[in-house]
mmCIF file of C-alpha atoms in Angstrom:
data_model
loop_
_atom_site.group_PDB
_atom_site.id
_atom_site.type_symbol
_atom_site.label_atom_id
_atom_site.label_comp_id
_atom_site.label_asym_id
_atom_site.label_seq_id
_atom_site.Cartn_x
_atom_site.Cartn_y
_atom_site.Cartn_z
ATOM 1 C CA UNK A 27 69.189 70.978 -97.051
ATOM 2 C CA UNK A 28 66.252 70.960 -94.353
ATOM 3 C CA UNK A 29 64.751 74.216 -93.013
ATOM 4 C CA UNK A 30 65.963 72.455 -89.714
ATOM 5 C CA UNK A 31 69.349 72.041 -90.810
ATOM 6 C CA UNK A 32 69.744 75.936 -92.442
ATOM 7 C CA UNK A 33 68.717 77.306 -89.430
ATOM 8 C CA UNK A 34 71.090 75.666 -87.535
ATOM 9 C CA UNK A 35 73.490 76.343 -90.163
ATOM 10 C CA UNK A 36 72.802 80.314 -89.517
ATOM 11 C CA UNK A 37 72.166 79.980 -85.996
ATOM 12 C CA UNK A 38 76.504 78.045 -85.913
ATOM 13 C CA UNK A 39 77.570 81.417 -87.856
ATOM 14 C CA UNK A 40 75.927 83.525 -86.034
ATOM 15 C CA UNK A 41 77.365 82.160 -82.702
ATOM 16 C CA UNK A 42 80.779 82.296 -84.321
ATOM 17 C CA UNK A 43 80.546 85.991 -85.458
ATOM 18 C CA UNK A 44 79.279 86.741 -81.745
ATOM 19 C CA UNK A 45 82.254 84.319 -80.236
ATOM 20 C CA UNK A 46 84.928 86.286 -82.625
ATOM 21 C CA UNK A 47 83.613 90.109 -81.559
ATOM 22 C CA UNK A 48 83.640 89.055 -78.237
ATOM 23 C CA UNK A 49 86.627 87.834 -78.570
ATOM 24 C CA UNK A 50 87.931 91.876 -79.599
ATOM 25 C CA UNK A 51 86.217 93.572 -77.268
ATOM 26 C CA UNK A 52 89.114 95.316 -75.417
ATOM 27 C CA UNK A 53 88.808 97.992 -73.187
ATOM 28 C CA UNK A 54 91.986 100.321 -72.533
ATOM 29 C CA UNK A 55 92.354 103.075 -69.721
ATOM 30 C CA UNK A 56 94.605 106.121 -70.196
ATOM 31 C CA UNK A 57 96.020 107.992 -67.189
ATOM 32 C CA UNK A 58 97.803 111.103 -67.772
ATOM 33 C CA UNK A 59 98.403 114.028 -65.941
ATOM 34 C CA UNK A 60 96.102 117.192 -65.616
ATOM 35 C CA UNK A 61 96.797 120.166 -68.248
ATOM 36 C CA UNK A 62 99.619 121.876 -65.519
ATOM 37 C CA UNK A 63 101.765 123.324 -67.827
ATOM 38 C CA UNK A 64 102.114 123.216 -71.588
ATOM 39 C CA UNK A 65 103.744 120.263 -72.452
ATOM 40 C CA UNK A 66 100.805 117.922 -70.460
ATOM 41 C CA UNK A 67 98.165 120.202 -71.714
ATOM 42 C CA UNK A 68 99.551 118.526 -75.477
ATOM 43 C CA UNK A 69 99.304 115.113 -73.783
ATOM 44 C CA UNK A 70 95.634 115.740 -72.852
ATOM 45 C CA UNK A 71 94.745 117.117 -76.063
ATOM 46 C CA UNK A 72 96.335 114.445 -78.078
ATOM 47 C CA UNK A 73 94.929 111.685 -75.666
ATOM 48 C CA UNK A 74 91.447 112.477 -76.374
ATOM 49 C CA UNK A 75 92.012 112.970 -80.137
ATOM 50 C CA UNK A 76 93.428 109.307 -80.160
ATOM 51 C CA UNK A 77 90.497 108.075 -78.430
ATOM 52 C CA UNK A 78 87.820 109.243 -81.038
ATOM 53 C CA UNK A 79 90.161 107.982 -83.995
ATOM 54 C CA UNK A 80 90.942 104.687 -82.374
ATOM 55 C CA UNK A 81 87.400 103.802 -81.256
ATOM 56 C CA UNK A 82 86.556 104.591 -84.845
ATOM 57 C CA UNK A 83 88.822 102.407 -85.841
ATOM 58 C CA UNK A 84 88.509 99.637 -83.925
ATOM 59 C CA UNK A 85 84.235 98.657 -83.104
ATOM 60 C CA UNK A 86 85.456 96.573 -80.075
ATOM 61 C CA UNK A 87 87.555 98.781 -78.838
ATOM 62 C CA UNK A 88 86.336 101.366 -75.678
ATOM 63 C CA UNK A 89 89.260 103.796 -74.667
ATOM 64 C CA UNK A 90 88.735 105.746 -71.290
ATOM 65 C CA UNK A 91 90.980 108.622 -70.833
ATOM 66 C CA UNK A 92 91.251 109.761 -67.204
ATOM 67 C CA UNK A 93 93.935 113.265 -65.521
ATOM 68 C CA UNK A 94 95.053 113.749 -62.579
ATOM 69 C CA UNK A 95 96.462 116.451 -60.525
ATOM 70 C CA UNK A 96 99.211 114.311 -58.342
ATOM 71 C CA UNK A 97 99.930 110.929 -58.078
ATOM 72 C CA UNK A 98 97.600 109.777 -55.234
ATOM 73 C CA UNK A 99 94.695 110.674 -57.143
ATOM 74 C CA UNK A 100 96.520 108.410 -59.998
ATOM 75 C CA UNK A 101 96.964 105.302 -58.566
ATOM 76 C CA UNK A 102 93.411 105.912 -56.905
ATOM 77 C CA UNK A 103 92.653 106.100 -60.308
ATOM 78 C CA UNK A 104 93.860 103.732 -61.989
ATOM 79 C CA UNK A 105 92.571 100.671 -59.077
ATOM 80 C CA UNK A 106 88.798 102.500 -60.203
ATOM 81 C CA UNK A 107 89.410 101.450 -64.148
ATOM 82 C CA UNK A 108 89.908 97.925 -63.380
ATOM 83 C CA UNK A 109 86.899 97.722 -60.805
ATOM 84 C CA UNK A 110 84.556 100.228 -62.250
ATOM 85 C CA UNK A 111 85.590 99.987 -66.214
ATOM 86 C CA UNK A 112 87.073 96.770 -66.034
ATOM 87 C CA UNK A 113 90.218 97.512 -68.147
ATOM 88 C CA UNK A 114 91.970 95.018 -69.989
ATOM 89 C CA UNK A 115 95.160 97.052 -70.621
ATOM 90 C CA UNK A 116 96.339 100.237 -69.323
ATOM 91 C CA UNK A 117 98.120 103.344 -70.676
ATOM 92 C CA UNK A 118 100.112 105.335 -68.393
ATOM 93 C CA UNK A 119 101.926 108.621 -68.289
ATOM 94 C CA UNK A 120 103.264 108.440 -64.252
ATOM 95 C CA UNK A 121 102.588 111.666 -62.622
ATOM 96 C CA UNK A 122 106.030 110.238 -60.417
ATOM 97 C CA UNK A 123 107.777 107.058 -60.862
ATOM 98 C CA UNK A 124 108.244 105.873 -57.465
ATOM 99 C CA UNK A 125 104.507 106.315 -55.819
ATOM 100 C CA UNK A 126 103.112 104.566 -59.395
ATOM 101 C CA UNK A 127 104.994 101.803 -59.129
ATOM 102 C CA UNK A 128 103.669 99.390 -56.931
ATOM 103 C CA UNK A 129 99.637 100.483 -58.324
ATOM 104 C CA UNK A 130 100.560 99.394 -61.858
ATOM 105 C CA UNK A 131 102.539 96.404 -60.864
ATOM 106 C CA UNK A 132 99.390 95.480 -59.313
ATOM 107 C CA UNK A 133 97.041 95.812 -62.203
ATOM 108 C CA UNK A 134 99.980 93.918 -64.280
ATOM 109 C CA UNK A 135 99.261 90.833 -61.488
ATOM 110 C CA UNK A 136 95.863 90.917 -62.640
ATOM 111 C CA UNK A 137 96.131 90.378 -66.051
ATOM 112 C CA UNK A 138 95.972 94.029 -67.266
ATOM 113 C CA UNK A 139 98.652 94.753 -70.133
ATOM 114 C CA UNK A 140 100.377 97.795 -68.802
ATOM 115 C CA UNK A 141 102.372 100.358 -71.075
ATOM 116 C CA UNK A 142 104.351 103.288 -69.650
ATOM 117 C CA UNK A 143 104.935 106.234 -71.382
ATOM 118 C CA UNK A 144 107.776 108.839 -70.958
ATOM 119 C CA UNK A 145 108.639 108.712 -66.994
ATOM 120 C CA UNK A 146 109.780 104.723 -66.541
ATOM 121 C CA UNK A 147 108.753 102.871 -62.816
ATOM 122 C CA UNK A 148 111.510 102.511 -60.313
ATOM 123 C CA UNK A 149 110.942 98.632 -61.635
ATOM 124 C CA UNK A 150 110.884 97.903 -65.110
ATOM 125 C CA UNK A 151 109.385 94.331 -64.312
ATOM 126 C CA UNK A 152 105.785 96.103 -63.229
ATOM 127 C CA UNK A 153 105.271 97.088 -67.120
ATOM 128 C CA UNK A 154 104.571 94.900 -70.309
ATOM 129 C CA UNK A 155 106.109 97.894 -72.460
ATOM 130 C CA UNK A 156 107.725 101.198 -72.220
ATOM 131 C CA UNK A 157 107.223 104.128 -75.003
ATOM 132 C CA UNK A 158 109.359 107.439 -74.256
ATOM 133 C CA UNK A 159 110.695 110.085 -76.337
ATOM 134 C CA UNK A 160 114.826 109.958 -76.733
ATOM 135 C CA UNK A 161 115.912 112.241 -74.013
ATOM 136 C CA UNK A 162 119.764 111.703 -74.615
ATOM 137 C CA UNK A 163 118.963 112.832 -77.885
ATOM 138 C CA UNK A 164 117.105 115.581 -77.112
ATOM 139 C CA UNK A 165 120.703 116.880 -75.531
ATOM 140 C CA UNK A 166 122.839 115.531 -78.178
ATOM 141 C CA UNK A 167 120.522 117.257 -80.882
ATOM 142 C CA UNK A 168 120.703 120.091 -78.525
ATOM 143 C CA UNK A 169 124.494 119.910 -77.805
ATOM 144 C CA UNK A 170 125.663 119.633 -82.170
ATOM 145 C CA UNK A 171 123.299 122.506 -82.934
ATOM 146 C CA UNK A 172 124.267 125.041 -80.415
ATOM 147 C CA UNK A 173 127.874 124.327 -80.896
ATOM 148 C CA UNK A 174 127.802 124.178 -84.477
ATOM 149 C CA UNK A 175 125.572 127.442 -84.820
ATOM 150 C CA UNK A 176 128.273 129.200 -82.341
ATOM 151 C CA UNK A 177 131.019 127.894 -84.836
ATOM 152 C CA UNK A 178 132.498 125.944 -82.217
ATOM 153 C CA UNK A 179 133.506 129.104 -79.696
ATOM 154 C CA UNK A 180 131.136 131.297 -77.169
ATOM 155 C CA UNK A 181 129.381 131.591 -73.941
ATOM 156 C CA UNK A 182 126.547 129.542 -73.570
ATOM 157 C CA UNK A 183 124.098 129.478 -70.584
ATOM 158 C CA UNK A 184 122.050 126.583 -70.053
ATOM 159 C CA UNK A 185 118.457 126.147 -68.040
ATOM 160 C CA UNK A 186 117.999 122.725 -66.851
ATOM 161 C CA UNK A 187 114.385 121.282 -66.122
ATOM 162 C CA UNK A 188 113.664 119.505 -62.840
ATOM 163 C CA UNK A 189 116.052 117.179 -60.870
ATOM 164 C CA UNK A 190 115.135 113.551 -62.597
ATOM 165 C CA UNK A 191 116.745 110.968 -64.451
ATOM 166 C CA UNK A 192 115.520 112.635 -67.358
ATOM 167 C CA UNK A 193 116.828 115.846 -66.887
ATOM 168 C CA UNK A 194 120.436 114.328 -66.391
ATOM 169 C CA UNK A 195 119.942 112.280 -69.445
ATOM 170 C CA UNK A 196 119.595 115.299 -71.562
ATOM 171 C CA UNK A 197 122.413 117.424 -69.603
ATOM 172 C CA UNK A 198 124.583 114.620 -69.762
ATOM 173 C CA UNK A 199 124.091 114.296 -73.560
ATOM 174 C CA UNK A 200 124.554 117.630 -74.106
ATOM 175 C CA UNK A 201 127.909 118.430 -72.113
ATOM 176 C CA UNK A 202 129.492 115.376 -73.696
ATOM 177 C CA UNK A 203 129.288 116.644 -77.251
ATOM 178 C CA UNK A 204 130.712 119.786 -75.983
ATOM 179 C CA UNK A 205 133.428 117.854 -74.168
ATOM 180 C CA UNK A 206 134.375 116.018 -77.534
ATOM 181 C CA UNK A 207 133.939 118.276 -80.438
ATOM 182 C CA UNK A 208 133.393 121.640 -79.267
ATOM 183 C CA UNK A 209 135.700 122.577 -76.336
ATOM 184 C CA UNK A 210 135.955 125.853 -76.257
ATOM 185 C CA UNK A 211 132.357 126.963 -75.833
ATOM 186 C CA UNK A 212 132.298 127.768 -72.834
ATOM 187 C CA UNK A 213 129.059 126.670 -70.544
ATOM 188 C CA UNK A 214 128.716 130.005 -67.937
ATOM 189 C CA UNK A 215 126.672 128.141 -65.413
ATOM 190 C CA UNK A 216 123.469 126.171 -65.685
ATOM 191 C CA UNK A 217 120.642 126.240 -62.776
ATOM 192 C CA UNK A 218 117.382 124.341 -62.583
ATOM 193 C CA UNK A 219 114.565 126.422 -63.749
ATOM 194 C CA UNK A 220 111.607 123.087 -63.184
ATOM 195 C CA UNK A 221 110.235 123.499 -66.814
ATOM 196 C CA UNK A 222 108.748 126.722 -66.039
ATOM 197 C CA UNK A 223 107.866 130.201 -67.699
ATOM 198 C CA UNK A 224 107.837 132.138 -64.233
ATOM 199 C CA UNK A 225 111.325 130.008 -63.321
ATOM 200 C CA UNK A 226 112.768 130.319 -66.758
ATOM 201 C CA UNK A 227 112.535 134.286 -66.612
ATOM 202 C CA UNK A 228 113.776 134.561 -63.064
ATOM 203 C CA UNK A 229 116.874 132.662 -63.569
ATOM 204 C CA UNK A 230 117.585 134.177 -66.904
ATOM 205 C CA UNK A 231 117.551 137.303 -65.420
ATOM 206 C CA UNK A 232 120.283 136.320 -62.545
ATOM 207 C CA UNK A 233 122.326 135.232 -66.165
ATOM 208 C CA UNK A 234 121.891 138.747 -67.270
ATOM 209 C CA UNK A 235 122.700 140.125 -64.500
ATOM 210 C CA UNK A 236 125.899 138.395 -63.908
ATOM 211 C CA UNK A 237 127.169 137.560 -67.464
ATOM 212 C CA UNK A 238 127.862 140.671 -69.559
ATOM 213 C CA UNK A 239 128.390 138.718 -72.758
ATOM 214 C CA UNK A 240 126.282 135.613 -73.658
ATOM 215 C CA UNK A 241 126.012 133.888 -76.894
ATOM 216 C CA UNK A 242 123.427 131.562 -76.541
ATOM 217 C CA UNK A 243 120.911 129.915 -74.111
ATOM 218 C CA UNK A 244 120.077 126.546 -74.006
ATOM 219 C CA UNK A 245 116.689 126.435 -72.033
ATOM 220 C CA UNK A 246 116.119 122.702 -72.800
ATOM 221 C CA UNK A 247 112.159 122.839 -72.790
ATOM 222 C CA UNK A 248 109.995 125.521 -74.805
ATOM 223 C CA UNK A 249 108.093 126.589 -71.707
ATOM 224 C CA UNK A 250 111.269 127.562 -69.910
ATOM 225 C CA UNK A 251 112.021 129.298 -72.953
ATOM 226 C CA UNK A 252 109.146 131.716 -73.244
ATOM 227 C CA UNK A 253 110.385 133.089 -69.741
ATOM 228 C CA UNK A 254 113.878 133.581 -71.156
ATOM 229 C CA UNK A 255 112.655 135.640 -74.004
ATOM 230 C CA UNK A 256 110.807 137.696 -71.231
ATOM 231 C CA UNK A 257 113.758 138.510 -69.890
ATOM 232 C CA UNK A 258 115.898 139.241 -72.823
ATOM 233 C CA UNK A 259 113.663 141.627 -73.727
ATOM 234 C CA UNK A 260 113.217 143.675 -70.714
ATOM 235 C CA UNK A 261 116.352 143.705 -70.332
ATOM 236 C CA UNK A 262 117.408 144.804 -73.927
ATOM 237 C CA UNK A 263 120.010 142.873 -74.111
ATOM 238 C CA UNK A 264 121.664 142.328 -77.918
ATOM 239 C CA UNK A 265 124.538 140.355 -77.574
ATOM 240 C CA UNK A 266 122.148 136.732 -77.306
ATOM 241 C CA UNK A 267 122.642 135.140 -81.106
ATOM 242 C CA UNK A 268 119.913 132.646 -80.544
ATOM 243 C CA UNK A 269 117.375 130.679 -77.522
ATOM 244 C CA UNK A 270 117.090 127.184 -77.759
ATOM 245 C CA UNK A 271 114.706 125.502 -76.603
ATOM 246 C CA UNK A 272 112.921 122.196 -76.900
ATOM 247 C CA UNK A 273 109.538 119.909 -77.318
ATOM 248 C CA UNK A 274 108.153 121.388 -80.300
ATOM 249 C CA UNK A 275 105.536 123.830 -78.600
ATOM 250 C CA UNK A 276 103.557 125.412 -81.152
ATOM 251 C CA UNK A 277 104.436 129.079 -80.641
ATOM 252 C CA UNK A 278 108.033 128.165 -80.637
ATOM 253 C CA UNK A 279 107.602 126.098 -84.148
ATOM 254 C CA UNK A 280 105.537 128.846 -85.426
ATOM 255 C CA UNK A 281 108.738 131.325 -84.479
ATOM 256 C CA UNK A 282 111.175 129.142 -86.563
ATOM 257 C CA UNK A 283 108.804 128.365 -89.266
ATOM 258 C CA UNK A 284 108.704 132.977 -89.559
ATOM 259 C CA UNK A 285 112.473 133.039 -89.614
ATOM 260 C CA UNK A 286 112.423 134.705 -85.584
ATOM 261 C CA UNK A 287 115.514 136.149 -84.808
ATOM 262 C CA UNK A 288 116.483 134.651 -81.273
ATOM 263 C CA UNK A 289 114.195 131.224 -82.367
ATOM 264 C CA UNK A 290 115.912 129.597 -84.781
ATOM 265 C CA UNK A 291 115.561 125.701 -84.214
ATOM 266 C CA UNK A 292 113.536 123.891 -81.707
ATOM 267 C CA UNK A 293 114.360 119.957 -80.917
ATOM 268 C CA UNK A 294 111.110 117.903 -80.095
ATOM 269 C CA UNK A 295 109.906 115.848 -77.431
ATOM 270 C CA UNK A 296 106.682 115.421 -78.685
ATOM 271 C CA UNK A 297 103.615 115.095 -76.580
ATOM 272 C CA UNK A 298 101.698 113.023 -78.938
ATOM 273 C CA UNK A 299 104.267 110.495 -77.741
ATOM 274 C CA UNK A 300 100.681 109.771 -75.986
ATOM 275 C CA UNK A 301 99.262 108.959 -79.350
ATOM 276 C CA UNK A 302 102.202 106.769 -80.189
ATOM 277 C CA UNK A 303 101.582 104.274 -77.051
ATOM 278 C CA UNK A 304 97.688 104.325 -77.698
ATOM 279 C CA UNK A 305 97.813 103.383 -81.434
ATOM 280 C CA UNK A 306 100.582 100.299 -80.141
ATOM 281 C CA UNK A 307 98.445 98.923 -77.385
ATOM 282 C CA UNK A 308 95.213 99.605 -79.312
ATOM 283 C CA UNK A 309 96.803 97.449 -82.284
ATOM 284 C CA UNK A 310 98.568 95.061 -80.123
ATOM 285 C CA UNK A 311 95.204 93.984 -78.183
ATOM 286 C CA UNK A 312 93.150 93.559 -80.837
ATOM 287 C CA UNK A 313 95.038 91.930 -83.270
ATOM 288 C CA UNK A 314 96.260 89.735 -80.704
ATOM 289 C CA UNK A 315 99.772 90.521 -81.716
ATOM 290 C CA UNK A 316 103.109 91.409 -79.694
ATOM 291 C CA UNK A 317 104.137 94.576 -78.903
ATOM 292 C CA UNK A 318 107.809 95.969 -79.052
ATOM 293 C CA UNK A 319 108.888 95.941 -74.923
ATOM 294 C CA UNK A 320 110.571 99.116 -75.854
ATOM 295 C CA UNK A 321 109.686 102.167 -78.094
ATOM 296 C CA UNK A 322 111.699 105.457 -78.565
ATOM 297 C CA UNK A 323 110.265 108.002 -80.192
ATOM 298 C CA UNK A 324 113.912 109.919 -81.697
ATOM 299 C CA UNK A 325 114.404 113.703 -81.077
ATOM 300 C CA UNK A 326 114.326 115.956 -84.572
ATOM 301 C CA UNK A 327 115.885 118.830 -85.173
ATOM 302 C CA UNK A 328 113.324 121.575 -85.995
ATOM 303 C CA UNK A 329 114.844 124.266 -88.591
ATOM 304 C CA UNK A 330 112.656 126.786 -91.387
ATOM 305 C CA UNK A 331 113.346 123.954 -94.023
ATOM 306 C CA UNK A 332 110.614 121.188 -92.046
ATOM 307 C CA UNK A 333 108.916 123.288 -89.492
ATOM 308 C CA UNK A 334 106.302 123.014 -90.870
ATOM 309 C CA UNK A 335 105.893 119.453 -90.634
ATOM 310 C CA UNK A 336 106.114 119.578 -87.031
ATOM 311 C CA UNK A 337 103.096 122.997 -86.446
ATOM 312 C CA UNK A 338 100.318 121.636 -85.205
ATOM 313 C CA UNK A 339 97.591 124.706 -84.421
ATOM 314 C CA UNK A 340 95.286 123.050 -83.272
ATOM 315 C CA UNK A 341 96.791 121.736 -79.958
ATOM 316 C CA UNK A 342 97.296 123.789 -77.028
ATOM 317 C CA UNK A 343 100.990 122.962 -77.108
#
C-alpha cells in the first residue's frame, strides 16, 4: 500500500472514531428540588453522587444537576438547560405537577427526552417516561405490618402527608387492608401533618391529648415521625407499642437496625429513586436503546433482619 493510500486509510478511521463519539455525546439536565426537608435533601445528595459515577462511566456523557426552591424558578430553569446547556434529555423531579407541565411538554416538542420522577404531570403525554416509587405499596406495606404487629385488634392513629394524589394513594392502600383483613383495629382519626417534624409533633400531641389509649401510630413519612416521638416523650406516654413511619431516613433505619423500642420497621420510599431515573436515561441515550415508559421502584419492608441493607450514613437522609 502507498504512503498516500495509508494515510488516507488512517485519516477514514480516524473520521469514523470522531463520527461515532460524536455520535454519544449526550448531555442530560437534572432538576430537583432544593434540600427543604429531609427526604429532598436525599434527592440532592444522591443526584450529585450519580452525576460523578455516571460521567465516569460514560466519556460522552455531561450531566448538569440544577435545585430549586418553587416551581417558577423550575420551569425558568429548565427553558435555561436547553438554551444555555443545550440538553438533549431531561430528568425531572416536579416541584408541582400542574405549573411543570406545560415547561416540560415544551422541551419534549423540541426533541429533548423527558423523564419524570416521583410527582407525574397533570398530562402523561408531555413525558417520554415516568420513574416513581410504589406509593400504594408504601400503604399496603404499611397497612399488613401495623395490623399484623397489633395482632389484628387496637387503636391506631394515623398522620397523613400533604393533600396530593400521592398521599391518597398511600391512605387509600392502607385503609383497604384494614377494611379486608383486619377489621377491628380501629383507626382513631387521621389529620394531615404536610410531611413535617414541627406538624408531626403538633398533631400528635392533639392525639394525646384526646385519645387516652393508643396502640400505634402510623405517621406515613419518617420526618413526620421524628415529631411524633417528640411528643410521646414529653408527654410520657407508655401505652404506644410502636411508630411507624416511612422512606427509609437514616436515623429511623439506624433505630430498627438497634432494636428501638417504639421503631421497629420502617417502609421505604427511597430518594435515590433519583439515581434510578439517571442510570435509565443515562443508559438509554447512549446506547441508543429504549427505555421502559414506566418504572416503579416497589416499597420494602424494613425490619432488624435487612436493615442494614437499606443504612446509608453517608446521606443526609
Amino acid at each position: 500500500m502507498s504512503q498516500t493510500l495509508k494515510k488516507l486509510a488512517v485519516l477514514s478511521i480516524s473520521l469514523l472514531a470522531s463520527a461515532a463519539l460524536a455520535q454519544t455525546k449526550q448531555v442530560i439536565g437534572v432538576s430537583i428540588p432544593s434540600a427543604d426537608h429531609g427526604w429532598t435533601g436525599g434527592v440532592v445528595y444522591w443526584a450529585n453522587q450519580t452525576k460523578t459515577e455516571l460521567q465516569k462511566m460514560y466519556p460522552g456523557l455531561t450531566v448538569i444537576v440544577k435545585t430549586a426552591k418553587d416551581a417558577n424558578e423550575q420551569a425558568n430553569q429548565i427553558q435555561d438547560m436547553y438554551t444555555v446547556n443545550k440538553i438533549n434529555a431531561l430528568v425531572i423531579l416536579p416541584q408541582e405537577s400542574a405549573p411543570l407541565t406545560r415547561p416540560v411538554a415544551n422541551l419534549k416538542n423540541k426533541g429533548v427526552f423527558t423523564v419524570v420522577v416521583d410527582r407525574a404531570l397533570t398530562d402523561p403525554k408531555a413525558q417520554d417516561a415516568y420513574v416513581a416509587g410504589d406509593n400504594p405499596g408504601l400503604g399496603r406495606v404499611s397497612g399488613e405490618y401495623v395490623g399484623k404487629t397489633l395482632g389484628g385488634k387496637g387503636n391506631v392513629v394515623v398522620l397523613r402527608g400533604i393533600a396530593t394524589v400521592i398521599d391518597n394513594q398511600r391512605v387509600d392502600a392502607f385503609d383497604k387492608v384494614m377494611k379486608e383483613k383486619y377489621p377491628n383495629v380501629k383507626i382513631l382519626d387521621r389529620q394531615y401533618a404536610n410531611w413535617n417534624r414541627d406538624d408531626g409533633f403538633k398533631v400528635m400531641q392533639d392525639y394525646l391529648t384526646r385519645f387516652p389509649k393508643i396502640d400505634a401510630v402510623w405517621a406515613q413519612d419518617d420526618d413526620i415521625a421524628v415529631g411524633v416521638l417528640k411528643a410521646i416523650e414529653q408527654a410520657g406516654r407508655k401505652d404506644i407499642k410502636f411508630v411507624l413511619g416511612g422512606a427509609g431516613m437514616k436515623e429511623m433505619i439506624k433505630k430498627v437496625q438497634d432494636g428501638d423500642p417504639l421503631i421497629t420497621a420502617d417502609v421505604t420510599y427511597p430518594p435515590n429513586m433519583i439515581r434510578e431515573a439517571m442510570l435509565l436515561t443515562a443508559k438509554s441515550r447512549m446506547t441508543k436503546t429504549a427505555m421502559p415508559k414506566t418504572t416503579i421502584i416497589p416499597s420494602v419492608l424494613v425490619t432488624k433482619d435487612n436493615a442494614a441493607k437499606f443504612y446509608f450514613p453517608n446521606s443526609p437522609f
